[in-house]
Amino acid sequence: MTEMEKIIERIAQQRSKKGYTFENMADELDITPAAYRKIETGETKLSVERLMKISDILEEDLSNLLDISTKSTINTQANQGDGFGYVETINNDYKDIVKDIKETYDKLIESKDEQIATLKEQIAFLKEKK
């Protein structure tokens, strides 16, 4: 099972635990129930924005949905000298999740930039027509 499938599974579990249906979630996300079903079946990629909104709807900390608490381990231990050592180990699966989220976020930003450029062109065109 991939990390994204595990995240989706945790979302489905929390949704069921809260007693929410596909329809409830779809209403909250302002999408159709069929579109939400595709999110939980993995047919549609889960965007960062949508993941954050789902986290809010389910009143579930995003780190729990991403299972970050079990993916990272932080050990603080005394060094033999004056200071303390700090070792942080992050599971490769967690790194993959972060990479996927960053790629999705970058695509969202690129899409928004393209929309802004198109709107600016339309405004310029309309100003010329005045």
mmCIF file with all atom_site columns, C-alpha atoms in Angstrom:
data_model
loop_
_atom_site.group_PDB
_atom_site.id
_atom_site.type_symbol
_atom_site.label_atom_id
_atom_site.label_alt_id
_atom_site.label_comp_id
_atom_site.label_asym_id
_atom_site.label_entity_id
_atom_site.label_seq_id
_atom_site.pdbx_PDB_ins_code
_atom_site.Cartn_x
_atom_site.Cartn_y
_atom_site.Cartn_z
_atom_site.occupancy
_atom_site.B_iso_or_equiv
_atom_site.pdbx_formal_charge
_atom_site.auth_seq_id
_atom_site.auth_comp_id
_atom_site.auth_asym_id
_atom_site.auth_atom_id
_atom_site.pdbx_PDB_model_num
ATOM 1   C CA . MET A 1 1   ? 0.000   0.000  0.000   1.00 0.00 ? 1   MET A CA 1
ATOM 2   C CA . THR A 1 2   ? 1.411   3.400  -0.963  1.00 0.00 ? 2   THR A CA 1
ATOM 3   C CA . GLU A 1 3   ? 1.617   6.286  1.489   1.00 0.00 ? 3   GLU A CA 1
ATOM 4   C CA . MET A 1 4   ? -1.122  8.154  -0.378  1.00 0.00 ? 4   MET A CA 1
ATOM 5   C CA . GLU A 1 5   ? -3.390  5.107  -0.104  1.00 0.00 ? 5   GLU A CA 1
ATOM 6   C CA . LYS A 1 6   ? -2.683  5.031  3.640   1.00 0.00 ? 6   LYS A CA 1
ATOM 7   C CA . ILE A 1 7   ? -3.591  8.714  3.943   1.00 0.00 ? 7   ILE A CA 1
ATOM 8   C CA . ILE A 1 8   ? -6.831  8.132  2.040   1.00 0.00 ? 8   ILE A CA 1
ATOM 9   C CA . GLU A 1 9   ? -7.576  5.141  4.258   1.00 0.00 ? 9   GLU A CA 1
ATOM 10  C CA . ARG A 1 10  ? -7.083  7.288  7.384   1.00 0.00 ? 10  ARG A CA 1
ATOM 11  C CA . ILE A 1 11  ? -9.418  9.918  5.891   1.00 0.00 ? 11  ILE A CA 1
ATOM 12  C CA . ALA A 1 12  ? -12.075 7.267  5.222   1.00 0.00 ? 12  ALA A CA 1
ATOM 13  C CA . GLN A 1 13  ? -11.689 5.898  8.755   1.00 0.00 ? 13  GLN A CA 1
ATOM 14  C CA . GLN A 1 14  ? -12.050 9.342  10.317  1.00 0.00 ? 14  GLN A CA 1
ATOM 15  C CA . ARG A 1 15  ? -15.020 10.147 8.073   1.00 0.00 ? 15  ARG A CA 1
ATOM 16  C CA . SER A 1 16  ? -16.772 6.949  9.170   1.00 0.00 ? 16  SER A CA 1
ATOM 17  C CA . LYS A 1 17  ? -15.821 7.528  12.803  1.00 0.00 ? 17  LYS A CA 1
ATOM 18  C CA . LYS A 1 18  ? -17.464 10.985 12.651  1.00 0.00 ? 18  LYS A CA 1
ATOM 19  C CA . GLY A 1 19  ? -20.538 9.484  10.962  1.00 0.00 ? 19  GLY A CA 1
ATOM 20  C CA . TYR A 1 20  ? -20.086 11.526 7.782   1.00 0.00 ? 20  TYR A CA 1
ATOM 21  C CA . THR A 1 21  ? -21.261 10.203 4.440   1.00 0.00 ? 21  THR A CA 1
ATOM 22  C CA . PHE A 1 22  ? -19.788 10.878 1.010   1.00 0.00 ? 22  PHE A CA 1
ATOM 23  C CA . GLU A 1 23  ? -22.619 13.358 0.584   1.00 0.00 ? 23  GLU A CA 1
ATOM 24  C CA . ASN A 1 24  ? -21.718 15.216 3.813   1.00 0.00 ? 24  ASN A CA 1
ATOM 25  C CA . MET A 1 25  ? -18.090 15.489 2.787   1.00 0.00 ? 25  MET A CA 1
ATOM 26  C CA . ALA A 1 26  ? -18.991 16.504 -0.759  1.00 0.00 ? 26  ALA A CA 1
ATOM 27  C CA . ASP A 1 27  ? -21.276 19.261 0.540   1.00 0.00 ? 27  ASP A CA 1
ATOM 28  C CA . GLU A 1 28  ? -18.553 20.609 2.817   1.00 0.00 ? 28  GLU A CA 1
ATOM 29  C CA . LEU A 1 29  ? -15.985 20.501 -0.011  1.00 0.00 ? 29  LEU A CA 1
ATOM 30  C CA . ASP A 1 30  ? -18.444 21.985 -2.515  1.00 0.00 ? 30  ASP A CA 1
ATOM 31  C CA . ILE A 1 31  ? -18.072 19.043 -4.899  1.00 0.00 ? 31  ILE A CA 1
ATOM 32  C CA . THR A 1 32  ? -20.362 16.230 -6.002  1.00 0.00 ? 32  THR A CA 1
ATOM 33  C CA . PRO A 1 33  ? -20.603 12.991 -3.998  1.00 0.00 ? 33  PRO A CA 1
ATOM 34  C CA . ALA A 1 34  ? -19.196 11.167 -7.035  1.00 0.00 ? 34  ALA A CA 1
ATOM 35  C CA . ALA A 1 35  ? -16.171 13.489 -7.045  1.00 0.00 ? 35  ALA A CA 1
ATOM 36  C CA . TYR A 1 36  ? -15.607 12.852 -3.345  1.00 0.00 ? 36  TYR A CA 1
ATOM 37  C CA . ARG A 1 37  ? -15.944 9.095  -3.860  1.00 0.00 ? 37  ARG A CA 1
ATOM 38  C CA . LYS A 1 38  ? -13.156 9.352  -6.465  1.00 0.00 ? 38  LYS A CA 1
ATOM 39  C CA . ILE A 1 39  ? -10.917 10.960 -3.845  1.00 0.00 ? 39  ILE A CA 1
ATOM 40  C CA . GLU A 1 40  ? -11.445 8.068  -1.418  1.00 0.00 ? 40  GLU A CA 1
ATOM 41  C CA . THR A 1 41  ? -10.958 5.466  -4.153  1.00 0.00 ? 41  THR A CA 1
ATOM 42  C CA . GLY A 1 42  ? -7.765  7.148  -5.327  1.00 0.00 ? 42  GLY A CA 1
ATOM 43  C CA . GLU A 1 43  ? -9.121  7.893  -8.803  1.00 0.00 ? 43  GLU A CA 1
ATOM 44  C CA . THR A 1 44  ? -8.574  11.613 -8.220  1.00 0.00 ? 44  THR A CA 1
ATOM 45  C CA . LYS A 1 45  ? -5.348  13.051 -6.836  1.00 0.00 ? 45  LYS A CA 1
ATOM 46  C CA . LEU A 1 46  ? -5.777  14.724 -3.509  1.00 0.00 ? 46  LEU A CA 1
ATOM 47  C CA . SER A 1 47  ? -4.590  18.329 -3.617  1.00 0.00 ? 47  SER A CA 1
ATOM 48  C CA . VAL A 1 48  ? -2.928  20.019 -0.675  1.00 0.00 ? 48  VAL A CA 1
ATOM 49  C CA . GLU A 1 49  ? -5.798  22.505 -0.425  1.00 0.00 ? 49  GLU A CA 1
ATOM 50  C CA . ARG A 1 50  ? -8.370  19.741 -0.362  1.00 0.00 ? 50  ARG A CA 1
ATOM 51  C CA . LEU A 1 51  ? -6.383  17.672 2.140   1.00 0.00 ? 51  LEU A CA 1
ATOM 52  C CA . MET A 1 52  ? -6.221  20.670 4.459   1.00 0.00 ? 52  MET A CA 1
ATOM 53  C CA . LYS A 1 53  ? -9.948  21.317 4.083   1.00 0.00 ? 53  LYS A CA 1
ATOM 54  C CA . ILE A 1 54  ? -10.740 17.642 4.767   1.00 0.00 ? 54  ILE A CA 1
ATOM 55  C CA . SER A 1 55  ? -8.578  17.883 7.869   1.00 0.00 ? 55  SER A CA 1
ATOM 56  C CA . ASP A 1 56  ? -10.637 20.888 9.010   1.00 0.00 ? 56  ASP A CA 1
ATOM 57  C CA . ILE A 1 57  ? -13.973 19.227 8.224   1.00 0.00 ? 57  ILE A CA 1
ATOM 58  C CA . LEU A 1 58  ? -13.023 16.087 10.131  1.00 0.00 ? 58  LEU A CA 1
ATOM 59  C CA . GLU A 1 59  ? -11.543 18.206 12.930  1.00 0.00 ? 59  GLU A CA 1
ATOM 60  C CA . GLU A 1 60  ? -8.475  16.026 12.612  1.00 0.00 ? 60  GLU A CA 1
ATOM 61  C CA . ASP A 1 61  ? -4.938  17.346 12.861  1.00 0.00 ? 61  ASP A CA 1
ATOM 62  C CA . LEU A 1 62  ? -3.220  17.175 9.481   1.00 0.00 ? 62  LEU A CA 1
ATOM 63  C CA . SER A 1 63  ? -0.210  15.462 11.058  1.00 0.00 ? 63  SER A CA 1
ATOM 64  C CA . ASN A 1 64  ? -2.502  12.615 12.153  1.00 0.00 ? 64  ASN A CA 1
ATOM 65  C CA . LEU A 1 65  ? -3.886  12.156 8.639   1.00 0.00 ? 65  LEU A CA 1
ATOM 66  C CA . LEU A 1 66  ? -0.332  12.176 7.285   1.00 0.00 ? 66  LEU A CA 1
ATOM 67  C CA . ASP A 1 67  ? 0.765   9.929  10.178  1.00 0.00 ? 67  ASP A CA 1
ATOM 68  C CA . ILE A 1 68  ? 3.753   12.167 10.786  1.00 0.00 ? 68  ILE A CA 1
ATOM 69  C CA . SER A 1 69  ? 4.017   11.249 14.451  1.00 0.00 ? 69  SER A CA 1
ATOM 70  C CA . THR A 1 70  ? 5.062   7.688  13.619  1.00 0.00 ? 70  THR A CA 1
ATOM 71  C CA . LYS A 1 71  ? 7.158   8.714  10.640  1.00 0.00 ? 71  LYS A CA 1
ATOM 72  C CA . SER A 1 72  ? 9.602   10.931 12.464  1.00 0.00 ? 72  SER A CA 1
ATOM 73  C CA . THR A 1 73  ? 11.704  10.138 15.478  1.00 0.00 ? 73  THR A CA 1
ATOM 74  C CA . ILE A 1 74  ? 13.568  12.758 17.439  1.00 0.00 ? 74  ILE A CA 1
ATOM 75  C CA . ASN A 1 75  ? 16.174  11.706 19.962  1.00 0.00 ? 75  ASN A CA 1
ATOM 76  C CA . THR A 1 76  ? 17.899  14.130 22.256  1.00 0.00 ? 76  THR A CA 1
ATOM 77  C CA . GLN A 1 77  ? 20.866  12.763 24.115  1.00 0.00 ? 77  GLN A CA 1
ATOM 78  C CA . ALA A 1 78  ? 23.773  14.137 26.122  1.00 0.00 ? 78  ALA A CA 1
ATOM 79  C CA . ASN A 1 79  ? 27.085  14.372 24.335  1.00 0.00 ? 79  ASN A CA 1
ATOM 80  C CA . GLN A 1 80  ? 30.263  13.558 26.158  1.00 0.00 ? 80  GLN A CA 1
ATOM 81  C CA . GLY A 1 81  ? 31.182  17.270 26.009  1.00 0.00 ? 81  GLY A CA 1
ATOM 82  C CA . ASP A 1 82  ? 29.315  20.389 27.107  1.00 0.00 ? 82  ASP A CA 1
ATOM 83  C CA . GLY A 1 83  ? 26.298  20.256 24.781  1.00 0.00 ? 83  GLY A CA 1
ATOM 84  C CA . PHE A 1 84  ? 23.531  17.985 23.701  1.00 0.00 ? 84  PHE A CA 1
ATOM 85  C CA . GLY A 1 85  ? 23.221  15.968 20.526  1.00 0.00 ? 85  GLY A CA 1
ATOM 86  C CA . TYR A 1 86  ? 20.151  16.176 18.417  1.00 0.00 ? 86  TYR A CA 1
ATOM 87  C CA . VAL A 1 87  ? 19.413  13.412 15.964  1.00 0.00 ? 87  VAL A CA 1
ATOM 88  C CA . GLU A 1 88  ? 16.373  13.488 13.722  1.00 0.00 ? 88  GLU A CA 1
ATOM 89  C CA . THR A 1 89  ? 15.456  10.526 11.571  1.00 0.00 ? 89  THR A CA 1
ATOM 90  C CA . ILE A 1 90  ? 12.710  10.872 9.006   1.00 0.00 ? 90  ILE A CA 1
ATOM 91  C CA . ASN A 1 91  ? 11.279  7.835  7.309   1.00 0.00 ? 91  ASN A CA 1
ATOM 92  C CA . ASN A 1 92  ? 11.636  7.790  3.499   1.00 0.00 ? 92  ASN A CA 1
ATOM 93  C CA . ASP A 1 93  ? 7.888   7.356  3.168   1.00 0.00 ? 93  ASP A CA 1
ATOM 94  C CA . TYR A 1 94  ? 7.366   10.669 4.926   1.00 0.00 ? 94  TYR A CA 1
ATOM 95  C CA . LYS A 1 95  ? 9.837   12.320 2.557   1.00 0.00 ? 95  LYS A CA 1
ATOM 96  C CA . ASP A 1 96  ? 7.825   10.943 -0.380  1.00 0.00 ? 96  ASP A CA 1
ATOM 97  C CA . ILE A 1 97  ? 4.613   12.397 1.054   1.00 0.00 ? 97  ILE A CA 1
ATOM 98  C CA . VAL A 1 98  ? 6.227   15.795 1.476   1.00 0.00 ? 98  VAL A CA 1
ATOM 99  C CA . LYS A 1 99  ? 7.573   15.601 -2.083  1.00 0.00 ? 99  LYS A CA 1
ATOM 100 C CA . ASP A 1 100 ? 4.101   14.714 -3.449  1.00 0.00 ? 100 ASP A CA 1
ATOM 101 C CA . ILE A 1 101 ? 2.488   17.538 -1.506  1.00 0.00 ? 101 ILE A CA 1
ATOM 102 C CA . LYS A 1 102 ? 5.130   20.016 -2.707  1.00 0.00 ? 102 LYS A CA 1
ATOM 103 C CA . GLU A 1 103 ? 4.673   18.928 -6.339  1.00 0.00 ? 103 GLU A CA 1
ATOM 104 C CA . THR A 1 104 ? 0.903   19.298 -6.007  1.00 0.00 ? 104 THR A CA 1
ATOM 105 C CA . TYR A 1 105 ? 1.292   22.689 -4.364  1.00 0.00 ? 105 TYR A CA 1
ATOM 106 C CA . ASP A 1 106 ? 3.701   23.838 -7.098  1.00 0.00 ? 106 ASP A CA 1
ATOM 107 C CA . LYS A 1 107 ? 1.186   22.779 -9.769  1.00 0.00 ? 107 LYS A CA 1
ATOM 108 C CA . LEU A 1 108 ? -1.556  24.707 -7.978  1.00 0.00 ? 108 LEU A CA 1
ATOM 109 C CA . ILE A 1 109 ? 0.600   27.823 -7.893  1.00 0.00 ? 109 ILE A CA 1
ATOM 110 C CA . GLU A 1 110 ? 1.478   27.432 -11.577 1.00 0.00 ? 110 GLU A CA 1
ATOM 111 C CA . SER A 1 111 ? -2.207  27.052 -12.430 1.00 0.00 ? 111 SER A CA 1
ATOM 112 C CA . LYS A 1 112 ? -3.113  30.158 -10.417 1.00 0.00 ? 112 LYS A CA 1
ATOM 113 C CA . ASP A 1 113 ? -0.305  32.127 -12.115 1.00 0.00 ? 113 ASP A CA 1
ATOM 114 C CA . GLU A 1 114 ? -1.672  31.104 -15.520 1.00 0.00 ? 114 GLU A CA 1
ATOM 115 C CA . GLN A 1 115 ? -5.176  32.190 -14.488 1.00 0.00 ? 115 GLN A CA 1
ATOM 116 C CA . ILE A 1 116 ? -3.854  35.550 -13.295 1.00 0.00 ? 116 ILE A CA 1
ATOM 117 C CA . ALA A 1 117 ? -1.974  36.081 -16.572 1.00 0.00 ? 117 ALA A CA 1
ATOM 118 C CA . THR A 1 118 ? -5.123  35.259 -18.562 1.00 0.00 ? 118 THR A CA 1
ATOM 119 C CA . LEU A 1 119 ? -7.203  37.665 -16.490 1.00 0.00 ? 119 LEU A CA 1
ATOM 120 C CA . LYS A 1 120 ? -4.619  40.429 -16.959 1.00 0.00 ? 120 LYS A CA 1
ATOM 121 C CA . GLU A 1 121 ? -4.748  39.888 -20.722 1.00 0.00 ? 121 GLU A CA 1
ATOM 122 C CA . GLN A 1 122 ? -8.539  40.063 -20.665 1.00 0.00 ? 122 GLN A CA 1
ATOM 123 C CA . ILE A 1 123 ? -8.468  43.270 -18.608 1.00 0.00 ? 123 ILE A CA 1
ATOM 124 C CA . ALA A 1 124 ? -5.981  44.852 -21.005 1.00 0.00 ? 124 ALA A CA 1
ATOM 125 C CA . PHE A 1 125 ? -8.140  43.830 -23.961 1.00 0.00 ? 125 PHE A CA 1
ATOM 126 C CA . LEU A 1 126 ? -11.293 45.257 -22.360 1.00 0.00 ? 126 LEU A CA 1
ATOM 127 C CA . LYS A 1 127 ? -9.511  48.525 -21.529 1.00 0.00 ? 127 LYS A CA 1
ATOM 128 C CA . GLU A 1 128 ? -8.510  48.860 -25.184 1.00 0.00 ? 128 GLU A CA 1
ATOM 129 C CA . LYS A 1 129 ? -12.132 48.385 -26.278 1.00 0.00 ? 129 LYS A CA 1
ATOM 130 C CA . LYS A 1 130 ? -13.369 51.242 -24.050 1.00 0.00 ? 130 LYS A CA 1
#
